[in-house]
Short mmCIF file of C-alpha atoms and ligand atoms in Angstrom, two decimals:
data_model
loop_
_atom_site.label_atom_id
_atom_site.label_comp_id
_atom_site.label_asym_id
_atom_site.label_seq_id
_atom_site.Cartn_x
_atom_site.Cartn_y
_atom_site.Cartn_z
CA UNK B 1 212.70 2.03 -18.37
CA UNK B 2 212.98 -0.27 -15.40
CA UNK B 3 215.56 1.29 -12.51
CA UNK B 4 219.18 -0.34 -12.48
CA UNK B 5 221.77 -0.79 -9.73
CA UNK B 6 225.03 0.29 -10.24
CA UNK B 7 228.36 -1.78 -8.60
CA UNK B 8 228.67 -2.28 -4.66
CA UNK B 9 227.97 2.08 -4.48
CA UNK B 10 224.83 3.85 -2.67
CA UNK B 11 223.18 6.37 -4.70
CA UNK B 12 221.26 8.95 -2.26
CA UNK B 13 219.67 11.62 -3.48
CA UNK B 14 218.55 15.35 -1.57
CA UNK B 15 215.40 17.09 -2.47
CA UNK B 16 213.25 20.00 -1.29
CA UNK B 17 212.26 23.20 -2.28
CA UNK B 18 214.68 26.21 -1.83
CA UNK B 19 215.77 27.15 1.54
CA UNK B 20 214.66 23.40 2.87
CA UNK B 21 218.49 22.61 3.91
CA UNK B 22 219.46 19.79 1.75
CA UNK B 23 223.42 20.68 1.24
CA UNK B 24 223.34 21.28 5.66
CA UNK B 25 221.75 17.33 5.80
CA UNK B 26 224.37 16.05 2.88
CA UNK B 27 227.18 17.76 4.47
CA UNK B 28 226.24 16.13 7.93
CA UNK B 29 225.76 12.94 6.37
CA UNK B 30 228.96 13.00 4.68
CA UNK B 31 231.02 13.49 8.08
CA UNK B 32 229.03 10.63 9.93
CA UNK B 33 229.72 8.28 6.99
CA UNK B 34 233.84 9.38 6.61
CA UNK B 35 234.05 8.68 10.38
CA UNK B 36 232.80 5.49 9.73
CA UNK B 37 235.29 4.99 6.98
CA UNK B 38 232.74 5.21 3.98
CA UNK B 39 234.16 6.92 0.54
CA UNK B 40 232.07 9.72 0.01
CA UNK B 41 231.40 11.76 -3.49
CA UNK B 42 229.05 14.76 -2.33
CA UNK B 43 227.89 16.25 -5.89
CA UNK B 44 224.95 18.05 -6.85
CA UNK B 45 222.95 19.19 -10.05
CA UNK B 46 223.04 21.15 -12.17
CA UNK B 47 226.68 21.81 -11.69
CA UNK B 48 228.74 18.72 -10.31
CA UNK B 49 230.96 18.81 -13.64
CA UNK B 50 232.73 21.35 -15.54
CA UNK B 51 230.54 21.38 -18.51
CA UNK B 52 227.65 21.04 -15.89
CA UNK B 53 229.05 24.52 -14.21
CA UNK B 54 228.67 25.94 -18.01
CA UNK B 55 225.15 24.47 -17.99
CA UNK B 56 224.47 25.74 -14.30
CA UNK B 57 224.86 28.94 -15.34
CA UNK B 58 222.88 29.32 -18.28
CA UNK B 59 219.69 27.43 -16.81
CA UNK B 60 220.33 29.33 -13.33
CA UNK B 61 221.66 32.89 -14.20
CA UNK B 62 221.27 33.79 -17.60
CA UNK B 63 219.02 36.66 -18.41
CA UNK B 64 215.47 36.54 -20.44
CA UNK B 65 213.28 33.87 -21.40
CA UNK B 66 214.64 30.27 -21.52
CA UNK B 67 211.58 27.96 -23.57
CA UNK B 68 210.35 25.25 -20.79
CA UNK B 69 211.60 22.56 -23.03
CA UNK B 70 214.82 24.16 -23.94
CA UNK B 71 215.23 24.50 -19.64
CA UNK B 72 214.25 21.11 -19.81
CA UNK B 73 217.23 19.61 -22.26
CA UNK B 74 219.32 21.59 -20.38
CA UNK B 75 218.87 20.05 -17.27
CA UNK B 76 218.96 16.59 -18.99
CA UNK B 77 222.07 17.49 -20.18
CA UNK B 78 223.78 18.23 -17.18
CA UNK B 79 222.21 15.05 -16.15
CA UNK B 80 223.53 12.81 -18.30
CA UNK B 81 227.06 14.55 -18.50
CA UNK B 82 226.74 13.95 -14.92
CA UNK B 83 226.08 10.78 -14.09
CA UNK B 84 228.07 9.16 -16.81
CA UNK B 85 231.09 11.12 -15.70
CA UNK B 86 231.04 11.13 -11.99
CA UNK B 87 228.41 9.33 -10.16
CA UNK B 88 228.71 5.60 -12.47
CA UNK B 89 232.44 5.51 -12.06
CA UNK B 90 232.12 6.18 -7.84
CA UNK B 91 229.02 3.75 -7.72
CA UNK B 92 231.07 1.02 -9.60
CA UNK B 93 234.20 1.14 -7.46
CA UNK B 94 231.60 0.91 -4.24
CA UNK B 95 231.69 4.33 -2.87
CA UNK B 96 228.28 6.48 -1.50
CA UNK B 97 227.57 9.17 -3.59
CA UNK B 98 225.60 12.01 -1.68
CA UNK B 99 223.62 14.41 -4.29
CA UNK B 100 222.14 17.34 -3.83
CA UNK B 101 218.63 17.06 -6.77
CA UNK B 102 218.39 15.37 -9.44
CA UNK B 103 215.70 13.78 -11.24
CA UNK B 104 212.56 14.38 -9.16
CA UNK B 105 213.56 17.96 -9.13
CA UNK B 106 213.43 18.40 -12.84
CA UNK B 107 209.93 16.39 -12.46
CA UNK B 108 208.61 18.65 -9.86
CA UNK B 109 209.97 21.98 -11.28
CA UNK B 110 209.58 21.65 -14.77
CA UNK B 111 207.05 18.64 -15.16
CA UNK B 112 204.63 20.23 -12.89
CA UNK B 113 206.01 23.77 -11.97
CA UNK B 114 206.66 24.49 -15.74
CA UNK B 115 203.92 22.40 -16.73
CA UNK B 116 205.37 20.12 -19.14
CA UNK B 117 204.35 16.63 -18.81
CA UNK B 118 205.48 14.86 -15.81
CA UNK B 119 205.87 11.57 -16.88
CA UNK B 120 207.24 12.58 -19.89
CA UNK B 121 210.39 14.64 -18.03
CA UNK B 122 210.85 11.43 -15.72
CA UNK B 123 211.07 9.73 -18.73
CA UNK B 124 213.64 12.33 -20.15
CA UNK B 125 215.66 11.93 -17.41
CA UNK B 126 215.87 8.35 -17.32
CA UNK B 127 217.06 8.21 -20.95
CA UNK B 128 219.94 10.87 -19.61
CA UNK B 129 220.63 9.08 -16.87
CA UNK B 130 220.41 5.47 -18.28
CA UNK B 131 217.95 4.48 -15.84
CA UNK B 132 219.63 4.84 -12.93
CA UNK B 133 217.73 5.72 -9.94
CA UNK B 134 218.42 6.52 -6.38
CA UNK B 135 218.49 3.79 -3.25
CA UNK B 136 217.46 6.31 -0.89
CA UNK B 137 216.30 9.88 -2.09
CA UNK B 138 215.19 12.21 1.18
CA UNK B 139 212.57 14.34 1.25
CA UNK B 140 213.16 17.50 2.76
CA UNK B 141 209.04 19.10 2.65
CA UNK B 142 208.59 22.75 3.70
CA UNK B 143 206.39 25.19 3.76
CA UNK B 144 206.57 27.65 0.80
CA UNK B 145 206.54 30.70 2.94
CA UNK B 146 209.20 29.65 5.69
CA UNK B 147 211.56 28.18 2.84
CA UNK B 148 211.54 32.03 0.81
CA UNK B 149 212.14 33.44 4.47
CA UNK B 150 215.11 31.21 4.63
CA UNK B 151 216.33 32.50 1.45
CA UNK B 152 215.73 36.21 2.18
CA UNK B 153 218.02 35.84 4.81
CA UNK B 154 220.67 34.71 2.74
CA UNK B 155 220.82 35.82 -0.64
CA UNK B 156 221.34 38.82 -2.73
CA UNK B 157 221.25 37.11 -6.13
CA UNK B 158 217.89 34.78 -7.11
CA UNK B 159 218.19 32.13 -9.53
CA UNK B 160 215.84 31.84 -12.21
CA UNK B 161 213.41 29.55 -10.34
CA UNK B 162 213.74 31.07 -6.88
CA UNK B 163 212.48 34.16 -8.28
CA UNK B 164 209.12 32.38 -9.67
CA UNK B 165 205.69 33.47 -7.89
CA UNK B 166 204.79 31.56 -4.44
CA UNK B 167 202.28 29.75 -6.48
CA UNK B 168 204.80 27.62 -8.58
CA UNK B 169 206.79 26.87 -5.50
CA UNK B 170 203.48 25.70 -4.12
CA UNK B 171 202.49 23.32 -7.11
CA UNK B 172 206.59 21.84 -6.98
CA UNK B 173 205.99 20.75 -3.39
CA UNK B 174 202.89 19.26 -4.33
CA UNK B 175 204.29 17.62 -7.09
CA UNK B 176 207.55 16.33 -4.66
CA UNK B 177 204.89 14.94 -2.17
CA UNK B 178 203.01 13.12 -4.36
CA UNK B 179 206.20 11.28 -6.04
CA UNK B 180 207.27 10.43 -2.52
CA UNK B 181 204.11 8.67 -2.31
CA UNK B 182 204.35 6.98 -5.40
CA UNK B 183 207.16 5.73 -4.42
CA UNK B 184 207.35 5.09 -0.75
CA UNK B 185 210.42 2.52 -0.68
CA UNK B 186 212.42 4.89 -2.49
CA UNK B 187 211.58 8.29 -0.58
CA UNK B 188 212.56 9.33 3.20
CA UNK B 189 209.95 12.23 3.58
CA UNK B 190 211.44 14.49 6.63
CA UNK B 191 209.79 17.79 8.03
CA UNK B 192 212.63 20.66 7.39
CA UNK B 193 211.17 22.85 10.26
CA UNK B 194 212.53 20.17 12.51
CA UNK B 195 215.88 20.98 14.22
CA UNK B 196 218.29 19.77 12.13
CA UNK B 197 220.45 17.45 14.75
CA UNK B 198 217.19 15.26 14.74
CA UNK B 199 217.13 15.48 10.65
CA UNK B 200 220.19 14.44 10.69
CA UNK B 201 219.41 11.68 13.19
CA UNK B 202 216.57 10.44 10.81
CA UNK B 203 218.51 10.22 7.60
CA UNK B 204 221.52 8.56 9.28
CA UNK B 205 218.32 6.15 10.28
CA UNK B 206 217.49 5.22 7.17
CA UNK B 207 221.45 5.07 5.65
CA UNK B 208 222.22 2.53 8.66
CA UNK B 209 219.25 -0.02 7.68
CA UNK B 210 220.99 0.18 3.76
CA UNK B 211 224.42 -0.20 5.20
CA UNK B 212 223.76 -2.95 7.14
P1 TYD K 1 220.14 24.36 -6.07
O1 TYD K 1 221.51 24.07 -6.51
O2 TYD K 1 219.52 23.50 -5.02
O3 TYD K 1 220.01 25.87 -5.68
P2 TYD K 1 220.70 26.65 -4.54
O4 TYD K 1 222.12 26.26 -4.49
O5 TYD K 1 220.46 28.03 -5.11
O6 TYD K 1 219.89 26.29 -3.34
O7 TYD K 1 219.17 24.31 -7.32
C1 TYD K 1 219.10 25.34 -8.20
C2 TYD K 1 217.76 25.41 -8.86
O8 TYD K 1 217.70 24.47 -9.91
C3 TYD K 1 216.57 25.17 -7.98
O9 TYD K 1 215.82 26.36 -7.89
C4 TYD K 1 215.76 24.10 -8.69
C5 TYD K 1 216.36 24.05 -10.06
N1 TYD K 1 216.35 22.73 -10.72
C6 TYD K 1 215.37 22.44 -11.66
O10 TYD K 1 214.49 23.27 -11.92
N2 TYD K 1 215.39 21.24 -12.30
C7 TYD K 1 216.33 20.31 -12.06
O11 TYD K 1 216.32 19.21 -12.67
C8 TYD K 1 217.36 20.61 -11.08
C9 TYD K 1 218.43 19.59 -10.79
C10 TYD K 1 217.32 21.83 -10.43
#
């Protein structure tokens, strides 16, 4: 399904593994472009919608085996619920949406981390999402260990895929690296050890050249 552009909008898109700081970088970004005047919608998936909250939880926090496809259509879902519902209607009256995941995270957790078929989950997603994809998606990469020490630090409650083995988190970063370079135009790839002012600095980069 060939990619579409939606209205005057930007579509940019956060994605890393957990712990990489992609709501710190879309919260930054979001202040830098209000100062400049910009309309922003910061959303993320899965949630970003009421019936995406229901969604969230099920696929996030509820107990006992989910199938991999079933996880799957659930995300899709939540998906298309989504971007019907919020991020068309901001895109078509010109405003930058800021989200935190969406379809390259389904492709890297449950294409490859799951092991379902990769292309075949893009696929799913673009048929949620009618082919919409992002102008800009950035690539927060981290190690596996440092992004679990991250998390450690912060959480008392794991979500279904936080609390998978290392190994899985290692094959989703693999899997977000390689669409990053199947796509190169598309993806800002950014080292999340890096202090985050110069993150920030970097991804404001990027925004400008699309801006301008
Ligand atoms: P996120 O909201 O980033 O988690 P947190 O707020 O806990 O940092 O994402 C929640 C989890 O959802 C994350 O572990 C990855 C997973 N996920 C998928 O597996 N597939 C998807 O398509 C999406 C959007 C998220």
């Amino acid at each position: 399904m060939a990619a579409q552009r939606v209205g005057d909008g930007l579509f940019l898109t956060f994605e890393g593994g957990d712990g990489s700081g992609k709501s710190t970088q879309a919260v930054l970004l979001e202040e830098w472009l209000r100062s400049r005047g910009r309309t922003v919608v910061r959303t993320r998936e899965p949630g970003g919608t009421d019936v995406g909250n229901e969604i969230r939880e099920i696929v996030l926090h509820r107990r006992g085996h989910i199938a991999p496809r079933a996880e799957a259509l659930l995300y899709a879902a939540d998906r298309a619920h989504h971007i019907s519902t919020v991020v068309r209607p901001a895109l078509e009256r010109g405003e930058i949406v800021l989200q935190d995941r969406y379809l390259d995270s389904s492709v890297a957790y449950q294409g490859v981390g799951r092991e379902l078929e990769a292309g075949e989950i893009r696929d799913l997603s673009l048929w949620a999402a009618e082919g919409l994809l992002p102008d800009v998606t950035v690539l927060l990469d981290l190690d596996v260990a440092i992004g679990r020490g991250r998390l450690d630090e912060s959480r008392t409650r794991f979500d279904r895929l936080e609390a998978e083995a290392a190994e899985f988190h290692g094959r989703v970063r693999e899997a977000y690296l390689a669409l990053a370079a199947a796509e190169p135009e598309r993806f800002l790839v950014l080292d999340a050890t890096r202090p985050v002012d110069d993150i920030a600095a970097a991804v404001r980069s990027r925004v400008s050249e699309l801006l301008a």
